[in-house]
mmCIF file of C-alpha atoms in Angstrom:
data_model
loop_
_atom_site.group_PDB
_atom_site.id
_atom_site.type_symbol
_atom_site.label_atom_id
_atom_site.label_comp_id
_atom_site.label_asym_id
_atom_site.label_seq_id
_atom_site.Cartn_x
_atom_site.Cartn_y
_atom_site.Cartn_z
ATOM 1 C CA MET A 1 12.477 5.345 -30.744
ATOM 2 C CA LYS A 2 13.713 5.881 -27.497
ATOM 3 C CA LYS A 3 10.482 7.467 -26.627
ATOM 4 C CA LEU A 4 8.614 4.387 -28.068
ATOM 5 C CA LEU A 5 10.759 2.107 -26.039
ATOM 6 C CA PHE A 6 10.125 3.815 -23.059
ATOM 7 C CA SER A 7 6.414 3.861 -23.692
ATOM 8 C CA LEU A 8 6.249 0.090 -23.966
ATOM 9 C CA LEU A 9 8.609 -0.506 -20.902
ATOM 10 C CA LEU A 10 6.551 1.902 -18.706
ATOM 11 C CA VAL A 11 3.275 -0.051 -19.503
ATOM 12 C CA SER A 12 4.552 -3.075 -19.123
ATOM 13 C CA LEU A 13 5.404 -1.991 -15.280
ATOM 14 C CA ILE A 14 1.767 -0.616 -15.028
ATOM 15 C CA VAL A 15 -0.216 -2.920 -16.908
ATOM 16 C CA SER A 16 0.543 -6.589 -15.787
ATOM 17 C CA CYS A 17 -0.393 -7.590 -19.325
ATOM 18 C CA SER A 18 1.981 -5.857 -21.251
ATOM 19 C CA GLY A 19 2.753 -5.467 -25.061
ATOM 20 C CA ASN A 20 5.703 -7.793 -24.874
ATOM 21 C CA LYS A 21 5.823 -11.076 -26.856
ATOM 22 C CA ASP A 22 6.319 -13.105 -23.714
ATOM 23 C CA ALA A 23 2.760 -11.740 -22.314
ATOM 24 C CA SER A 24 1.171 -12.363 -25.520
ATOM 25 C CA SER A 25 2.123 -15.876 -26.023
ATOM 26 C CA SER A 26 0.591 -17.442 -23.258
ATOM 27 C CA SER A 27 -2.557 -18.977 -24.999
ATOM 28 C CA SER A 28 -2.243 -22.859 -26.135
ATOM 29 C CA ASN A 29 -3.929 -22.168 -29.298
ATOM 30 C CA PRO A 30 -1.646 -21.112 -32.207
ATOM 31 C CA ASN A 31 -4.777 -19.896 -33.889
ATOM 32 C CA ALA A 32 -5.645 -17.339 -31.228
ATOM 33 C CA LYS A 33 -6.365 -13.973 -32.362
ATOM 34 C CA LYS A 34 -3.904 -11.336 -31.558
ATOM 35 C CA ILE A 35 -5.471 -8.359 -30.450
ATOM 36 C CA ALA A 36 -3.691 -4.957 -29.688
ATOM 37 C CA VAL A 37 -5.066 -2.426 -27.286
ATOM 38 C CA ILE A 38 -3.768 0.892 -27.166
ATOM 39 C CA LEU A 39 -4.538 3.164 -24.218
ATOM 40 C CA LYS A 40 -4.727 7.037 -24.254
ATOM 41 C CA ALA A 41 -2.337 7.070 -21.659
ATOM 42 C CA THR A 42 -0.613 4.895 -18.941
ATOM 43 C CA ASP A 43 -0.499 7.251 -15.884
ATOM 44 C CA SER A 44 -4.278 7.141 -15.334
ATOM 45 C CA GLU A 45 -6.192 5.053 -13.219
ATOM 46 C CA PHE A 46 -9.325 5.398 -16.000
ATOM 47 C CA TRP A 47 -7.000 4.069 -18.539
ATOM 48 C CA GLN A 48 -5.650 1.281 -16.758
ATOM 49 C CA SER A 49 -9.460 0.351 -15.857
ATOM 50 C CA MET A 50 -9.782 -0.104 -20.126
ATOM 51 C CA ALA A 51 -6.685 -2.328 -19.657
ATOM 52 C CA GLU A 52 -8.429 -4.484 -16.990
ATOM 53 C CA GLY A 53 -11.529 -4.778 -18.887
ATOM 54 C CA ALA A 54 -9.195 -6.017 -22.214
ATOM 55 C CA LYS A 55 -7.427 -8.143 -19.784
ATOM 56 C CA LYS A 56 -10.567 -9.847 -18.084
ATOM 57 C CA TYR A 57 -11.849 -10.634 -21.659
ATOM 58 C CA MET A 58 -8.519 -12.864 -22.573
ATOM 59 C CA GLU A 59 -8.480 -14.511 -18.989
ATOM 60 C CA GLN A 60 -12.253 -15.597 -19.854
ATOM 61 C CA ASN A 61 -11.118 -16.811 -23.314
ATOM 62 C CA PRO A 62 -7.586 -17.657 -23.212
ATOM 63 C CA ASP A 63 -7.666 -19.879 -26.227
ATOM 64 C CA LYS A 64 -9.009 -17.823 -28.327
ATOM 65 C CA VAL A 65 -7.062 -14.062 -28.068
ATOM 66 C CA GLU A 66 -3.870 -12.906 -27.236
ATOM 67 C CA ILE A 67 -3.669 -9.028 -26.034
ATOM 68 C CA SER A 68 -0.841 -6.601 -26.404
ATOM 69 C CA ILE A 69 -1.278 -3.494 -24.310
ATOM 70 C CA TYR A 70 0.368 -0.309 -25.425
ATOM 71 C CA GLY A 71 0.323 3.540 -24.202
ATOM 72 C CA PRO A 72 2.090 6.469 -23.965
ATOM 73 C CA PRO A 73 2.926 7.967 -20.540
ATOM 74 C CA THR A 74 0.404 10.733 -20.487
ATOM 75 C CA GLU A 75 -2.134 11.994 -22.668
ATOM 76 C CA ALA A 76 -0.013 15.081 -23.468
ATOM 77 C CA HIS A 77 2.281 12.622 -25.576
ATOM 78 C CA ILE A 78 -0.022 12.524 -28.701
ATOM 79 C CA ALA A 79 2.892 12.162 -31.426
ATOM 80 C CA GLU A 80 4.209 9.002 -29.489
ATOM 81 C CA LEU A 81 0.497 7.353 -29.537
ATOM 82 C CA VAL A 82 0.135 7.795 -33.352
ATOM 83 C CA SER A 83 4.100 6.113 -33.504
ATOM 84 C CA ILE A 84 2.975 3.428 -31.222
ATOM 85 C CA LEU A 85 -0.342 2.712 -33.780
ATOM 86 C CA GLU A 86 1.716 3.048 -36.795
ATOM 87 C CA ASN A 87 4.106 0.374 -35.322
ATOM 88 C CA VAL A 88 1.292 -1.866 -34.221
ATOM 89 C CA VAL A 89 -0.284 -1.546 -37.898
ATOM 90 C CA SER A 90 2.932 -2.491 -39.361
ATOM 91 C CA GLN A 91 3.038 -5.819 -37.405
ATOM 92 C CA GLN A 92 -0.686 -6.495 -38.489
ATOM 93 C CA PRO A 93 -2.582 -7.930 -35.786
ATOM 94 C CA ASP A 94 -5.746 -9.396 -36.234
ATOM 95 C CA GLY A 95 -7.626 -6.538 -34.564
ATOM 96 C CA ILE A 96 -6.821 -2.941 -32.876
ATOM 97 C CA LEU A 97 -8.784 -1.412 -29.858
ATOM 98 C CA VAL A 98 -7.471 2.361 -29.557
ATOM 99 C CA ALA A 99 -8.644 5.156 -27.349
ATOM 100 C CA PRO A 100 -7.754 8.139 -30.091
ATOM 101 C CA PRO A 101 -6.230 11.296 -28.442
ATOM 102 C CA ASN A 102 -8.443 13.425 -31.127
ATOM 103 C CA ALA A 103 -10.508 13.283 -34.122
ATOM 104 C CA ASP A 104 -7.813 13.670 -36.702
ATOM 105 C CA SER A 105 -4.191 12.542 -35.282
ATOM 106 C CA ILE A 106 -4.570 8.778 -35.723
ATOM 107 C CA VAL A 107 -6.761 8.875 -38.976
ATOM 108 C CA ALA A 108 -3.895 8.119 -41.525
ATOM 109 C CA ALA A 109 -2.615 5.148 -39.386
ATOM 110 C CA VAL A 110 -6.540 3.738 -38.908
ATOM 111 C CA ASN A 111 -6.888 3.864 -42.976
ATOM 112 C CA ASP A 112 -3.539 2.101 -43.347
ATOM 113 C CA ALA A 113 -5.290 -0.490 -40.870
ATOM 114 C CA LYS A 114 -8.263 -0.723 -43.141
ATOM 115 C CA SER A 115 -6.468 -1.185 -46.504
ATOM 116 C CA LEU A 116 -4.809 -4.109 -44.620
ATOM 117 C CA ASN A 117 -8.553 -5.545 -43.443
ATOM 118 C CA ILE A 118 -7.276 -4.870 -39.678
ATOM 119 C CA PRO A 119 -10.671 -4.190 -37.870
ATOM 120 C CA VAL A 120 -10.368 -1.225 -35.631
ATOM 121 C CA VAL A 121 -12.763 -0.436 -32.565
ATOM 122 C CA THR A 122 -12.374 3.155 -31.322
ATOM 123 C CA ALA A 123 -13.066 3.915 -27.361
ATOM 124 C CA ASP A 124 -13.870 7.457 -25.821
ATOM 125 C CA ASN A 125 -12.723 9.888 -28.550
ATOM 126 C CA SER A 126 -14.285 9.619 -31.711
ATOM 127 C CA ILE A 127 -12.128 9.792 -35.258
ATOM 128 C CA ASN A 128 -12.917 11.658 -38.871
ATOM 129 C CA THR A 129 -12.906 7.784 -40.583
ATOM 130 C CA GLU A 130 -15.406 5.159 -40.208
ATOM 131 C CA VAL A 131 -14.474 1.856 -38.064
ATOM 132 C CA ASN A 132 -15.594 -1.226 -37.150
ATOM 133 C CA ALA A 133 -17.486 0.361 -34.074
ATOM 134 C CA HIS A 134 -17.099 3.073 -31.389
ATOM 135 C CA ILE A 135 -17.585 2.630 -27.560
ATOM 136 C CA ALA A 136 -18.191 6.096 -25.698
ATOM 137 C CA THR A 137 -19.921 7.518 -22.679
ATOM 138 C CA ASP A 138 -22.849 9.723 -23.751
ATOM 139 C CA ASN A 139 -20.755 12.777 -22.379
ATOM 140 C CA LEU A 140 -23.832 15.186 -22.793
ATOM 141 C CA VAL A 141 -25.921 13.172 -20.787
ATOM 142 C CA GLY A 142 -22.942 12.558 -18.395
ATOM 143 C CA GLY A 143 -22.698 16.251 -18.040
ATOM 144 C CA GLU A 144 -26.217 16.685 -17.505
ATOM 145 C CA ALA A 145 -25.654 14.145 -14.865
ATOM 146 C CA VAL A 146 -23.198 16.320 -12.887
ATOM 147 C CA ALA A 147 -25.445 19.418 -13.191
ATOM 148 C CA ASP A 148 -28.233 17.179 -11.296
ATOM 149 C CA ALA A 149 -26.099 15.733 -8.786
ATOM 150 C CA LEU A 150 -24.563 19.114 -7.939
ATOM 151 C CA VAL A 151 -28.167 20.583 -7.822
ATOM 152 C CA ALA A 152 -29.345 17.844 -5.541
ATOM 153 C CA HIS A 153 -26.453 18.135 -2.969
ATOM 154 C CA MET A 154 -27.095 21.798 -2.656
ATOM 155 C CA LYS A 155 -30.842 21.550 -2.456
ATOM 156 C CA ALA A 156 -30.353 18.468 0.490
ATOM 157 C CA GLN A 157 -28.229 21.173 2.513
ATOM 158 C CA ASN A 158 -30.568 23.712 2.011
ATOM 159 C CA LYS A 159 -28.346 26.130 -0.050
ATOM 160 C CA PRO A 160 -29.797 28.682 -2.410
ATOM 161 C CA LEU A 161 -28.921 27.854 -6.084
ATOM 162 C CA LYS A 162 -27.329 31.161 -6.326
ATOM 163 C CA GLY A 163 -23.269 32.147 -7.187
ATOM 164 C CA SER A 164 -20.635 31.042 -9.175
ATOM 165 C CA ILE A 165 -19.512 27.500 -10.249
ATOM 166 C CA ALA A 166 -16.220 26.858 -11.488
ATOM 167 C CA ILE A 167 -15.212 24.348 -14.145
ATOM 168 C CA ILE A 168 -11.649 22.703 -14.269
ATOM 169 C CA ALA A 169 -10.857 20.949 -17.352
ATOM 170 C CA PRO A 170 -7.592 18.762 -18.782
ATOM 171 C CA ASP A 171 -7.840 20.159 -22.343
ATOM 172 C CA VAL A 172 -10.158 21.231 -25.191
ATOM 173 C CA PHE A 173 -10.816 17.839 -26.425
ATOM 174 C CA GLU A 174 -14.364 16.566 -27.890
ATOM 175 C CA VAL A 175 -15.277 14.446 -24.900
ATOM 176 C CA ILE A 176 -14.684 17.174 -22.451
ATOM 177 C CA GLU A 177 -16.337 19.723 -24.485
ATOM 178 C CA LYS A 178 -19.449 17.614 -24.610
ATOM 179 C CA ARG A 179 -18.991 17.225 -20.610
ATOM 180 C CA ILE A 180 -18.975 21.023 -20.154
ATOM 181 C CA GLN A 181 -22.046 21.545 -22.731
ATOM 182 C CA GLY A 182 -24.170 19.057 -21.149
ATOM 183 C CA PHE A 183 -23.626 21.110 -17.568
ATOM 184 C CA ARG A 184 -24.107 23.947 -18.818
ATOM 185 C CA ASP A 185 -27.367 23.301 -20.903
ATOM 186 C CA ARG A 186 -28.693 21.283 -17.748
ATOM 187 C CA MET A 187 -27.593 23.787 -15.332
ATOM 188 C CA LYS A 188 -29.594 26.701 -17.476
ATOM 189 C CA VAL A 189 -32.846 24.559 -16.749
ATOM 190 C CA ILE A 190 -32.480 23.735 -13.222
ATOM 191 C CA ALA A 191 -30.549 26.349 -11.849
ATOM 192 C CA PRO A 192 -30.867 29.515 -13.933
ATOM 193 C CA GLU A 193 -29.860 32.025 -11.364
ATOM 194 C CA MET A 194 -26.013 30.375 -10.772
ATOM 195 C CA THR A 195 -23.127 31.744 -12.992
ATOM 196 C CA ILE A 196 -20.931 29.350 -14.677
ATOM 197 C CA LEU A 197 -17.400 30.540 -15.088
ATOM 198 C CA ASP A 198 -15.383 29.872 -18.110
ATOM 199 C CA PRO A 199 -13.629 26.800 -18.226
ATOM 200 C CA ARG A 200 -9.941 26.690 -16.918
ATOM 201 C CA TYR A 201 -7.980 24.201 -18.423
ATOM 202 C CA CYS A 202 -4.982 22.282 -16.555
ATOM 203 C CA ASP A 203 -3.339 20.392 -19.342
ATOM 204 C CA ASN A 204 -4.517 17.198 -17.662
ATOM 205 C CA ASP A 205 -1.615 18.179 -14.638
ATOM 206 C CA ILE A 206 -2.763 18.100 -10.936
ATOM 207 C CA ALA A 207 -0.374 20.680 -9.764
ATOM 208 C CA LYS A 208 -1.783 22.805 -12.384
ATOM 209 C CA SER A 209 -5.542 22.155 -11.206
ATOM 210 C CA LEU A 210 -4.456 22.815 -7.385
ATOM 211 C CA ASN A 211 -2.830 26.073 -8.348
ATOM 212 C CA ILE A 212 -6.047 26.983 -10.509
ATOM 213 C CA SER A 213 -8.195 25.905 -7.963
ATOM 214 C CA GLN A 214 -6.408 27.601 -4.978
ATOM 215 C CA ASP A 215 -6.591 30.890 -7.080
ATOM 216 C CA LEU A 216 -10.396 30.734 -7.660
ATOM 217 C CA ILE A 217 -11.073 30.091 -4.077
ATOM 218 C CA LEU A 218 -9.171 32.981 -3.161
ATOM 219 C CA SER A 219 -10.489 35.550 -5.836
ATOM 220 C CA GLN A 220 -14.028 34.651 -6.763
ATOM 221 C CA ASN A 221 -15.926 35.564 -3.589
ATOM 222 C CA ASP A 222 -19.110 34.160 -4.972
ATOM 223 C CA LEU A 223 -17.671 30.509 -5.544
ATOM 224 C CA VAL A 224 -20.141 28.249 -4.232
ATOM 225 C CA ALA A 225 -18.845 24.931 -6.236
ATOM 226 C CA PHE A 226 -16.390 23.069 -8.402
ATOM 227 C CA TYR A 227 -16.727 20.742 -11.278
ATOM 228 C CA GLY A 228 -13.945 18.573 -12.279
ATOM 229 C CA ALA A 229 -14.163 17.403 -16.018
ATOM 230 C CA ASN A 230 -11.890 14.527 -15.374
ATOM 231 C CA ASN A 231 -9.917 12.805 -12.667
ATOM 232 C CA HIS A 232 -6.854 15.001 -12.762
ATOM 233 C CA SER A 233 -8.605 18.021 -12.575
ATOM 234 C CA ALA A 234 -10.817 16.817 -9.742
ATOM 235 C CA ASP A 235 -7.863 15.759 -7.840
ATOM 236 C CA GLY A 236 -6.292 19.041 -7.930
ATOM 237 C CA ILE A 237 -9.862 20.717 -7.095
ATOM 238 C CA ALA A 238 -10.139 18.210 -3.741
ATOM 239 C CA ARG A 239 -6.154 19.192 -2.905
ATOM 240 C CA ALA A 240 -7.318 22.951 -2.939
ATOM 241 C CA LEU A 241 -10.286 22.747 -0.891
ATOM 242 C CA ARG A 242 -8.332 20.498 1.636
ATOM 243 C CA GLU A 243 -5.449 23.115 1.701
ATOM 244 C CA THR A 244 -7.887 26.258 2.135
ATOM 245 C CA GLY A 245 -9.972 24.584 4.733
ATOM 246 C CA LYS A 246 -13.058 25.044 2.053
ATOM 247 C CA GLN A 247 -13.831 21.272 2.130
ATOM 248 C CA GLY A 248 -17.581 21.067 3.258
ATOM 249 C CA GLN A 249 -18.174 24.874 2.422
ATOM 250 C CA ILE A 250 -17.480 24.610 -1.176
ATOM 251 C CA PHE A 251 -19.331 21.943 -3.182
ATOM 252 C CA ALA A 252 -17.412 19.831 -5.486
ATOM 253 C CA VAL A 253 -18.791 17.407 -8.164
ATOM 254 C CA ALA A 254 -16.479 15.438 -10.676
ATOM 255 C CA TYR A 255 -15.873 12.945 -13.756
ATOM 256 C CA ASP A 256 -14.234 9.870 -13.054
ATOM 257 C CA SER A 257 -13.020 7.618 -9.933
ATOM 258 C CA ASP A 258 -9.115 7.418 -9.397
ATOM 259 C CA PRO A 259 -8.156 6.388 -6.010
ATOM 260 C CA GLU A 260 -7.489 10.039 -5.162
ATOM 261 C CA GLU A 261 -11.272 10.765 -6.072
ATOM 262 C CA ILE A 262 -12.452 8.022 -4.209
ATOM 263 C CA GLN A 263 -10.967 8.774 -0.869
ATOM 264 C CA ALA A 264 -12.036 12.491 -1.429
ATOM 265 C CA LEU A 265 -15.462 11.283 -1.952
ATOM 266 C CA GLU A 266 -15.564 9.245 1.390
ATOM 267 C CA ASP A 267 -13.842 12.090 3.263
ATOM 268 C CA GLY A 268 -16.603 14.365 2.319
ATOM 269 C CA VAL A 269 -14.600 16.889 0.258
ATOM 270 C CA LEU A 270 -16.072 15.770 -3.122
ATOM 271 C CA ASN A 271 -19.889 15.555 -2.984
ATOM 272 C CA ALA A 272 -20.381 12.877 -6.101
ATOM 273 C CA LEU A 273 -18.707 11.485 -8.839
ATOM 274 C CA ILE A 274 -19.940 10.334 -12.245
ATOM 275 C CA VAL A 275 -18.211 7.367 -13.070
ATOM 276 C CA GLN A 276 -17.721 6.185 -16.602
ATOM 277 C CA ASP A 277 -17.266 2.594 -17.225
ATOM 278 C CA PRO A 278 -13.568 2.393 -18.794
ATOM 279 C CA TRP A 279 -13.505 -1.281 -18.062
ATOM 280 C CA ALA A 280 -16.409 -1.902 -20.589
ATOM 281 C CA LEU A 281 -14.407 0.052 -23.256
ATOM 282 C CA GLY A 282 -11.674 -2.507 -22.883
ATOM 283 C CA TYR A 283 -13.975 -5.605 -22.515
ATOM 284 C CA LYS A 284 -16.289 -4.435 -24.836
ATOM 285 C CA GLY A 285 -13.823 -3.530 -27.538
ATOM 286 C CA VAL A 286 -12.125 -6.687 -27.566
ATOM 287 C CA GLU A 287 -15.445 -8.394 -27.654
ATOM 288 C CA PHE A 288 -16.677 -6.319 -30.623
ATOM 289 C CA LEU A 289 -13.278 -7.069 -32.507
ATOM 290 C CA MET A 290 -13.709 -11.058 -31.977
ATOM 291 C CA ALA A 291 -17.144 -10.872 -33.274
ATOM 292 C CA THR A 292 -16.291 -9.026 -36.065
ATOM 293 C CA LEU A 293 -13.333 -11.424 -36.798
ATOM 294 C CA ASN A 294 -16.131 -13.950 -36.762
ATOM 295 C CA GLY A 295 -18.172 -12.374 -39.450
ATOM 296 C CA GLU A 296 -20.822 -11.365 -36.699
ATOM 297 C CA GLU A 297 -22.437 -7.923 -37.157
ATOM 298 C CA VAL A 298 -21.669 -5.202 -33.953
ATOM 299 C CA PRO A 299 -23.102 -2.145 -33.338
ATOM 300 C CA GLU A 300 -21.523 1.100 -35.100
ATOM 301 C CA TYR A 301 -22.109 3.049 -31.569
ATOM 302 C CA PHE A 302 -22.075 1.444 -27.814
ATOM 303 C CA ASN A 303 -22.696 3.783 -25.000
ATOM 304 C CA PRO A 304 -21.666 1.666 -21.471
ATOM 305 C CA GLY A 305 -23.321 4.693 -19.423
ATOM 306 C CA VAL A 306 -22.588 6.621 -16.657
ATOM 307 C CA PHE A 307 -23.187 6.043 -12.403
ATOM 308 C CA VAL A 308 -23.637 8.520 -9.979
ATOM 309 C CA VAL A 309 -21.526 7.499 -7.029
ATOM 310 C CA THR A 310 -21.773 9.149 -3.709
ATOM 311 C CA LYS A 311 -20.606 8.667 -0.211
ATOM 312 C CA GLU A 312 -23.910 7.169 0.551
ATOM 313 C CA ASN A 313 -24.009 4.724 -2.070
ATOM 314 C CA MET A 314 -20.231 3.837 -2.813
ATOM 315 C CA THR A 315 -20.253 0.811 -0.681
ATOM 316 C CA GLU A 316 -23.065 -0.927 -2.508
ATOM 317 C CA GLU A 317 -22.142 -4.141 -4.457
ATOM 318 C CA LYS A 318 -22.572 -2.563 -7.977
ATOM 319 C CA MET A 319 -20.827 0.524 -7.071
ATOM 320 C CA LYS A 320 -17.862 -1.316 -5.564
ATOM 321 C CA ALA A 321 -17.505 -3.236 -8.886
ATOM 322 C CA ILE A 322 -17.714 -0.111 -10.793
ATOM 323 C CA LEU A 323 -15.118 1.921 -8.400
ATOM 324 C CA ASP A 324 -12.536 -1.327 -8.180
ATOM 325 C CA PRO A 325 -12.453 -2.663 -12.020
ATOM 326 C CA LYS A 326 -10.212 -5.891 -10.486
ATOM 327 C CA LEU A 327 -13.815 -6.845 -8.841
ATOM 328 C CA ARG A 328 -15.536 -7.037 -12.374
ATOM 329 C CA ASN A 329 -16.001 -10.221 -14.159
ATOM 330 C CA GLU A 330 -18.535 -9.116 -16.604
ATOM 331 C CA TYR A 331 -20.398 -6.140 -18.036
#
């Protein structure tokens, strides 16, 4: 219970629309639908962007919906997320939007919600039970986009498509494995002479990613590129390149777009970011729940797409809005 209370307090500090009753009682309409949004973690800009999307929907529809936002401190706190979801289900909100940690851990709680006729929408990871809708990037396609971006930058600098590529990833999650598979499959086609090393996992810890990246830089003589499979993996890679003086010498491409990644892109430490649209996970997730509650049909699967952001295009209005969710007003 102490962990759960800590989690809810933490998210109330980090996410301005927290899950407490005061934050969710602003609607002038007593019939406003109560939607619970459960983030995978509160320590990541990615999940905060999802929260921003959900909040924006509420701001645009203040008399129709009240949103409470919850989440554990980190993605490693899987049991805590399950406890949060179980507690939310017991409160019987009108709908639940949840970012599952994996395919199985929340299935029982989701089934409990369904038995109470509470519609559920999942974001990012899919789960092994039916839900009303699932919103997620096509991570195979995203992995292919990473490969295309890397090869494009190497060709632009007249570098031979040879040498080793290191992959740093947070953990063995479904979405991460698809990002890696898409990257591998595409690289076999467009750069078959390059060697892709086995992924190294950092437990979604920036310091661990930094240490792994430094070790690879020092030990892998033919290392020519890094692929960071999420933001914390990429942050560690960027720090390692700076600390070893290898920025500009070793290519680096990555998923996501937290502030440290964006700064590294601007500084030329990272060459490209493959950016998902977590804002859309929150906005469309709440939209789909409201549509379901109104008896409307929603898609079983919705793909918000990915964007390739480089130093050259990051100041374009569209990309600025993708990088900063507070600039967004619509999908």
